[in-house]
Coordinates of C-alpha atoms and ligand atoms in Angstrom, one line a residue:
M1 CA 89.1 160.4 86.8
K2 CA 92.0 158.0 87.6
K3 CA 95.0 158.2 84.7
K4 CA 94.5 154.9 82.1
I5 CA 98.8 152.7 82.9
V6 CA 101.6 153.1 80.4
F7 CA 104.0 150.2 80.4
S8 CA 106.7 149.6 77.4
G9 CA 110.5 149.1 77.6
I10 CA 113.0 148.3 75.0
Q11 CA 116.2 146.2 75.1
P12 CA 119.1 148.1 76.0
S13 CA 121.1 145.9 73.7
G14 CA 122.6 148.5 71.2
N15 CA 122.2 151.4 69.5
L16 CA 118.2 152.4 69.4
T17 CA 116.9 152.8 66.3
I18 CA 114.4 154.8 63.9
G19 CA 112.4 151.4 64.7
N20 CA 112.0 152.2 67.8
Y21 CA 111.9 155.7 67.8
I22 CA 108.5 155.1 65.3
G23 CA 107.8 152.0 66.4
V24 CA 107.6 153.0 70.3
I25 CA 109.2 156.1 71.3
K26 CA 107.3 158.1 69.6
Q27 CA 103.8 157.6 71.3
W28 CA 105.6 157.2 73.8
V29 CA 107.0 161.1 74.5
K30 CA 102.4 161.6 73.0
M31 CA 100.9 159.6 76.0
Q32 CA 103.0 160.8 78.4
E33 CA 101.0 164.2 78.7
I34 CA 98.7 162.3 78.6
Y35 CA 98.2 159.0 80.7
N36 CA 100.7 157.5 83.4
C37 CA 103.2 156.9 82.3
I38 CA 106.5 153.8 82.9
F39 CA 109.0 153.0 80.6
C40 CA 111.3 150.1 81.3
I41 CA 114.5 149.3 80.3
V42 CA 114.7 145.6 80.4
D43 CA 117.9 144.7 80.3
L44 CA 116.9 141.7 81.5
H45 CA 115.5 140.6 78.2
S46 CA 118.9 141.3 76.4
L47 CA 120.0 138.7 78.5
T48 CA 118.6 136.1 75.8
Q49 CA 121.2 137.0 73.7
C50 CA 123.7 135.6 76.1
N51 CA 126.4 138.7 74.5
N52 CA 129.2 138.3 76.6
K53 CA 130.4 141.5 74.9
L54 CA 127.1 143.9 76.3
K55 CA 128.3 145.9 79.3
L56 CA 124.2 147.0 80.3
D57 CA 126.4 149.2 83.0
K58 CA 126.8 151.2 79.7
T59 CA 124.5 150.8 78.0
I60 CA 121.4 151.6 80.0
L61 CA 122.9 153.9 80.6
D62 CA 123.2 155.4 76.9
T63 CA 119.2 153.9 76.8
L64 CA 118.3 156.5 78.9
A65 CA 120.1 159.4 77.9
L66 CA 118.5 159.0 74.8
Y67 CA 114.9 158.3 76.1
L68 CA 115.3 161.1 77.3
A69 CA 117.0 162.8 74.5
C70 CA 113.7 162.0 72.6
G71 CA 111.3 164.2 74.9
I72 CA 110.8 161.4 77.8
N73 CA 110.6 163.3 80.5
P74 CA 111.7 161.7 84.2
N75 CA 109.3 164.2 86.0
K76 CA 106.1 163.7 84.1
S77 CA 106.2 159.2 83.6
I78 CA 109.2 156.8 85.6
I79 CA 111.5 155.5 83.5
F80 CA 113.3 151.9 85.1
V81 CA 115.3 148.8 85.6
Q82 CA 114.0 146.2 84.9
S83 CA 116.3 144.6 87.3
H84 CA 116.1 147.0 89.7
V85 CA 112.4 145.2 90.8
S86 CA 112.5 142.0 91.3
E87 CA 109.4 141.4 91.0
H88 CA 109.0 141.0 88.1
T89 CA 111.4 137.5 88.4
K90 CA 109.2 136.4 90.5
L91 CA 105.8 137.0 88.6
S92 CA 107.8 136.0 85.5
W93 CA 107.8 132.6 88.1
I94 CA 104.3 132.4 89.2
L95 CA 103.1 133.0 85.2
S96 CA 104.7 130.1 83.6
C97 CA 103.5 127.8 85.9
Y98 CA 99.9 128.7 84.2
T99 CA 101.2 129.4 80.5
Y100 CA 101.7 126.2 78.5
Y101 CA 104.7 124.7 76.6
G102 CA 102.8 125.0 73.2
E103 CA 101.5 128.1 73.3
L104 CA 105.7 129.6 73.5
N105 CA 106.4 127.3 71.1
R106 CA 104.0 128.9 69.6
M107 CA 105.2 132.5 69.4
T108 CA 106.6 133.5 65.6
Q109 CA 109.5 135.4 67.5
F110 CA 110.8 132.2 69.4
K111 CA 110.2 130.2 66.1
N112 CA 112.2 133.1 64.0
N113 CA 115.4 132.0 66.7
K114 CA 115.0 128.8 67.1
I115 CA 115.8 128.2 62.7
K116 CA 118.6 131.1 62.6
N117 CA 120.3 129.7 66.1
K118 CA 121.4 126.0 66.3
N119 CA 122.1 126.7 70.6
I120 CA 119.3 128.4 71.7
N121 CA 118.8 129.0 74.8
S122 CA 115.1 129.2 77.1
G123 CA 115.3 132.3 78.8
I124 CA 114.4 132.8 74.9
L125 CA 111.1 130.9 75.3
F126 CA 110.5 132.0 78.7
Y127 CA 111.0 135.5 76.7
P128 CA 106.7 137.0 76.3
I129 CA 106.9 134.8 80.1
L130 CA 109.0 138.1 81.2
M131 CA 107.4 140.0 79.0
S132 CA 103.4 139.5 80.9
S133 CA 105.6 139.9 83.7
D134 CA 106.4 143.6 83.4
I135 CA 103.3 144.2 81.9
L136 CA 100.7 142.7 84.3
L137 CA 102.9 144.6 87.6
Y138 CA 101.7 147.8 87.3
N139 CA 97.7 147.5 86.7
T140 CA 98.7 147.8 82.5
N141 CA 95.8 149.3 80.5
Y142 CA 97.5 150.3 77.1
V143 CA 101.4 149.2 76.3
P144 CA 102.6 150.6 73.4
I145 CA 104.6 148.2 71.0
G146 CA 105.9 147.4 67.1
E147 CA 104.1 144.8 65.2
D148 CA 106.2 142.7 66.0
Q149 CA 105.6 142.6 69.7
K150 CA 102.0 141.8 68.9
Q151 CA 101.9 137.8 69.4
H152 CA 103.2 138.8 72.8
I153 CA 100.6 141.1 73.9
E154 CA 97.8 138.5 72.5
L155 CA 99.7 135.8 75.4
C156 CA 99.7 138.4 77.8
R157 CA 96.2 138.5 77.9
N158 CA 95.1 135.7 77.8
I159 CA 97.8 134.5 80.8
A160 CA 96.2 137.7 82.4
N161 CA 93.1 136.2 81.4
R162 CA 92.9 133.1 82.9
F163 CA 94.9 133.6 85.8
N164 CA 92.0 136.5 86.6
K165 CA 89.1 132.9 86.0
I166 CA 91.1 131.3 88.6
F167 CA 92.4 134.7 91.8
G168 CA 89.3 137.4 90.7
N169 CA 90.1 139.9 89.4
I170 CA 93.8 140.5 89.6
F171 CA 94.8 141.7 86.8
N172 CA 93.9 144.4 84.4
I173 CA 93.8 143.3 80.5
P174 CA 96.5 145.3 79.0
K175 CA 95.5 146.9 75.1
P176 CA 98.4 147.0 72.9
C177 CA 99.1 150.2 70.6
I178 CA 100.1 149.6 67.9
L179 CA 100.7 152.6 64.5
K180 CA 98.9 152.2 61.4
N181 CA 101.9 153.3 59.7
G182 CA 105.5 152.0 61.7
S183 CA 104.7 150.2 63.5
R184 CA 106.9 147.9 61.3
I185 CA 110.0 149.8 60.0
L186 CA 111.9 147.7 58.0
S187 CA 115.7 146.6 57.0
L188 CA 117.5 148.9 53.9
Q189 CA 119.1 146.6 52.3
E190 CA 116.4 143.6 53.2
P191 CA 113.0 145.0 53.0
Y192 CA 111.7 142.1 53.9
K193 CA 112.6 141.8 57.9
K194 CA 112.4 144.4 60.1
M195 CA 115.0 146.4 60.9
S196 CA 116.9 146.3 64.3
K197 CA 119.7 146.3 66.8
S198 CA 121.1 143.9 66.2
D199 CA 121.6 143.3 62.5
N200 CA 124.9 142.4 61.3
N201 CA 124.7 144.5 58.5
S202 CA 124.8 147.8 59.3
N203 CA 123.9 149.6 56.4
N204 CA 120.1 148.0 57.2
V205 CA 119.6 149.8 59.9
I206 CA 119.8 154.4 60.9
Y207 CA 120.9 154.4 64.1
L208 CA 119.6 157.3 66.5
L209 CA 123.1 158.3 67.2
D210 CA 124.2 157.4 63.4
N211 CA 126.9 160.9 60.9
K212 CA 124.9 162.3 58.8
I213 CA 127.7 160.6 56.6
D214 CA 126.0 157.3 57.4
I215 CA 123.6 158.7 57.4
F216 CA 123.8 159.6 53.5
K217 CA 125.5 156.3 52.8
K218 CA 121.8 154.0 53.7
I219 CA 119.4 156.3 52.7
K220 CA 120.4 156.7 49.8
F221 CA 122.3 153.5 48.5
A222 CA 118.8 151.8 50.6
K223 CA 116.6 148.9 48.4
T224 CA 114.2 150.4 46.0
D225 CA 111.8 147.4 42.6
S226 CA 113.0 148.1 39.4
E227 CA 109.7 149.0 38.0
K228 CA 110.6 150.7 34.2
N229 CA 108.7 153.4 34.9
P230 CA 108.3 153.6 38.9
K231 CA 106.2 156.1 40.4
I232 CA 105.7 157.4 44.5
K233 CA 103.1 154.9 45.7
Y234 CA 102.8 152.8 48.6
D235 CA 102.5 149.2 48.3
I236 CA 104.3 147.1 51.1
I237 CA 103.7 144.2 49.0
K238 CA 104.9 144.6 45.1
K239 CA 106.9 148.2 46.4
P240 CA 108.2 147.7 50.1
G241 CA 111.1 148.8 49.8
L242 CA 110.3 151.7 48.7
S243 CA 106.9 151.3 51.4
N244 CA 109.2 151.3 53.3
L245 CA 110.9 154.7 52.8
L246 CA 107.6 156.3 53.3
N247 CA 106.9 155.1 56.2
I248 CA 109.9 156.0 57.8
F249 CA 109.3 159.6 56.1
S250 CA 106.5 160.1 57.7
G251 CA 107.3 158.7 61.2
I252 CA 109.5 161.3 61.4
T253 CA 107.1 164.0 59.6
G254 CA 104.0 163.7 61.4
K255 CA 102.8 163.6 57.3
T256 CA 100.5 161.1 55.3
I257 CA 101.3 159.1 53.3
K258 CA 99.0 160.1 50.7
Q259 CA 100.2 164.4 51.3
L260 CA 104.1 162.3 51.3
E261 CA 102.3 160.8 47.3
K262 CA 100.9 163.7 46.6
E263 CA 104.5 165.7 47.4
F264 CA 106.0 163.3 45.5
Y265 CA 104.0 163.1 41.7
G266 CA 105.7 162.0 39.1
K267 CA 109.4 162.3 41.0
L268 CA 111.8 160.2 40.9
Y269 CA 113.3 157.4 43.7
I270 CA 115.6 159.7 44.6
D271 CA 114.2 163.3 45.4
L272 CA 111.7 161.3 46.9
K273 CA 116.2 160.0 49.5
Y274 CA 117.0 163.5 49.1
K275 CA 114.2 164.7 51.1
I276 CA 114.3 162.2 53.6
I277 CA 117.9 162.0 53.9
K278 CA 117.9 166.7 54.1
I279 CA 115.1 165.8 57.9
L280 CA 116.3 162.5 59.2
S281 CA 119.5 164.6 59.7
I282 CA 117.8 167.3 60.9
F283 CA 115.8 164.9 62.7
L284 CA 118.8 163.3 64.2
E285 CA 121.2 166.0 64.6
R286 CA 118.6 167.3 67.2
I287 CA 118.3 164.5 69.4
Q288 CA 121.8 164.0 69.8
K289 CA 123.1 167.0 70.2
N290 CA 120.3 166.4 73.5
Y291 CA 121.9 163.2 74.2
Y292 CA 125.4 164.3 74.1
N293 CA 124.6 167.2 76.5
I294 CA 122.9 164.6 78.8
R295 CA 125.0 161.4 78.7
K296 CA 127.4 163.5 80.8
N297 CA 126.2 163.6 83.9
E298 CA 126.1 160.4 85.2
D299 CA 125.3 161.4 88.7
F300 CA 121.7 162.9 86.5
L301 CA 121.1 159.5 85.1
K302 CA 122.4 157.4 88.0
N303 CA 119.5 159.6 90.2
I304 CA 116.8 159.1 87.6
I305 CA 117.2 155.6 87.2
F306 CA 117.5 155.8 91.3
E307 CA 114.0 157.4 92.3
G308 CA 112.1 155.8 89.0
S309 CA 113.8 152.2 89.8
K310 CA 111.8 153.2 94.3
K311 CA 108.3 154.3 92.5
A312 CA 108.3 151.1 90.3
N313 CA 109.4 148.6 93.7
K314 CA 105.8 150.1 95.4
I315 CA 103.7 149.1 93.0
A316 CA 104.7 145.8 91.8
K317 CA 105.0 145.1 95.5
K318 CA 101.1 145.9 96.0
T319 CA 100.4 143.9 93.0
I320 CA 102.7 140.9 94.5
S321 CA 101.8 140.9 97.4
K322 CA 97.7 141.0 96.4
I323 CA 99.0 137.6 94.3
N324 CA 101.7 136.3 97.0
S325 CA 98.3 136.3 100.1
K326 CA 96.1 134.4 96.5
L327 CA 98.2 132.0 96.7
K328 CA 99.0 130.9 100.1
L329 CA 102.6 132.7 100.2
Y330 CA 103.7 134.5 102.9
Ligands
AQP401 N1 111.7 148.3 63.6 C1 111.4 147.9 63.9 N2 110.0 149.6 63.4 C2 108.5 149.3 64.7 N3 109.1 149.1 65.6 C3 109.8 148.1 66.4 N4 111.0 148.3 66.9 C4 111.5 146.8 67.4 N5 112.3 147.9 65.8 C5 111.0 147.9 65.5 C6 109.7 148.4 68.3 O1 110.4 148.7 70.0 C7 110.2 147.7 71.0 C8 111.6 148.2 72.4 O2 112.7 146.7 70.8 P1 113.1 146.5 72.3 O3 114.8 146.5 71.7 O4 112.5 145.7 73.2 O5 113.0 144.6 71.0 P2 113.0 144.0 68.9 O6 111.8 143.9 69.8 O7 113.6 142.5 69.4 O8 113.8 145.0 69.0 P3 115.1 145.1 67.8 O9 115.3 145.9 67.5 O10 114.6 144.3 66.6 O11 116.0 144.4 68.9 P4 117.4 143.4 69.2 O12 118.1 143.0 67.2 O13 117.6 144.5 70.1 O14 116.8 142.0 69.6 C9 109.0 147.6 70.0 O15 107.2 146.8 71.2 C10 109.2 146.2 69.6 O16 108.6 146.2 68.6

């Protein structure tokens, strides 16, 4: 039987976080053993941040080295850079003509951005269409994502269904893969919002390249709650900070929340924090050792991108050629 296709990507907009790892990269590592996986470094998406300080040539290689250090294997998966395959932007324009403005305007991520920024660029509005193009170009079956991207996949499915209704079965309808726990790792100091690599307060975030001292400080002072008789019990509504720590623990060790509640029964929050500091330090030290080894070899990294882009281009061109013939765009 033909293997199912997985597509997923991360913006090369800075240091990857433990949220990116637990939410998606960990899933990728497992999925590459079962499916045909395509992992993209979505540089065009990161242009929406209009951050002219971003040195994309460098951050793309940093991101790739982190993918590999976490266990993504270029011999098993296609790894490439979004802007190296021009079909993404072409399909994006075509799909935008089959997407209603109201649909884009209703996206929560767009609405949140509108509240935060006065001068919002239209790339942020169109972001879900570019994301849909990324996915649909590769006949994707499964898309591993964090919780925050769920609405974008629903939109992608709607656009694909709408297009298929008009032009016949062009696109597979992709399904999101969202973890039960760990699909939304929260900020350490403000545990009502997502942990984000672009957060201005670095104490909110555990980066994959954080050193042991930073891990210690950030976890030790992570916000919890001030219950009178504090119990280590998962409750994301009443105890978001503590529950977030349990999700991080579970995401790194593979232990279930129930197992952790049992293990820490009758113990103090600080006991849990010290244990997380220990397991995170060991875990990240291993990734960092791999990372610094791999990152030194730029020719090796560039070759992976070159080979990956060649393979991605081939698949993308086939899809676009099907669409061209349906739309009579020769
Ligand atoms: N905190 C998180 N918990 C679980 N999953 C997460 N993801 C991101 N943060 C968390 C998932 O990682 C994938 C790649 O994300 P992205 O970098 O392309 O964009 P993002 O969702 O905007 O992530 P950030 O860290 O918040 O990036 P910035 O700060 O650059 O905007 C996605 O599947 C995402 O769900």
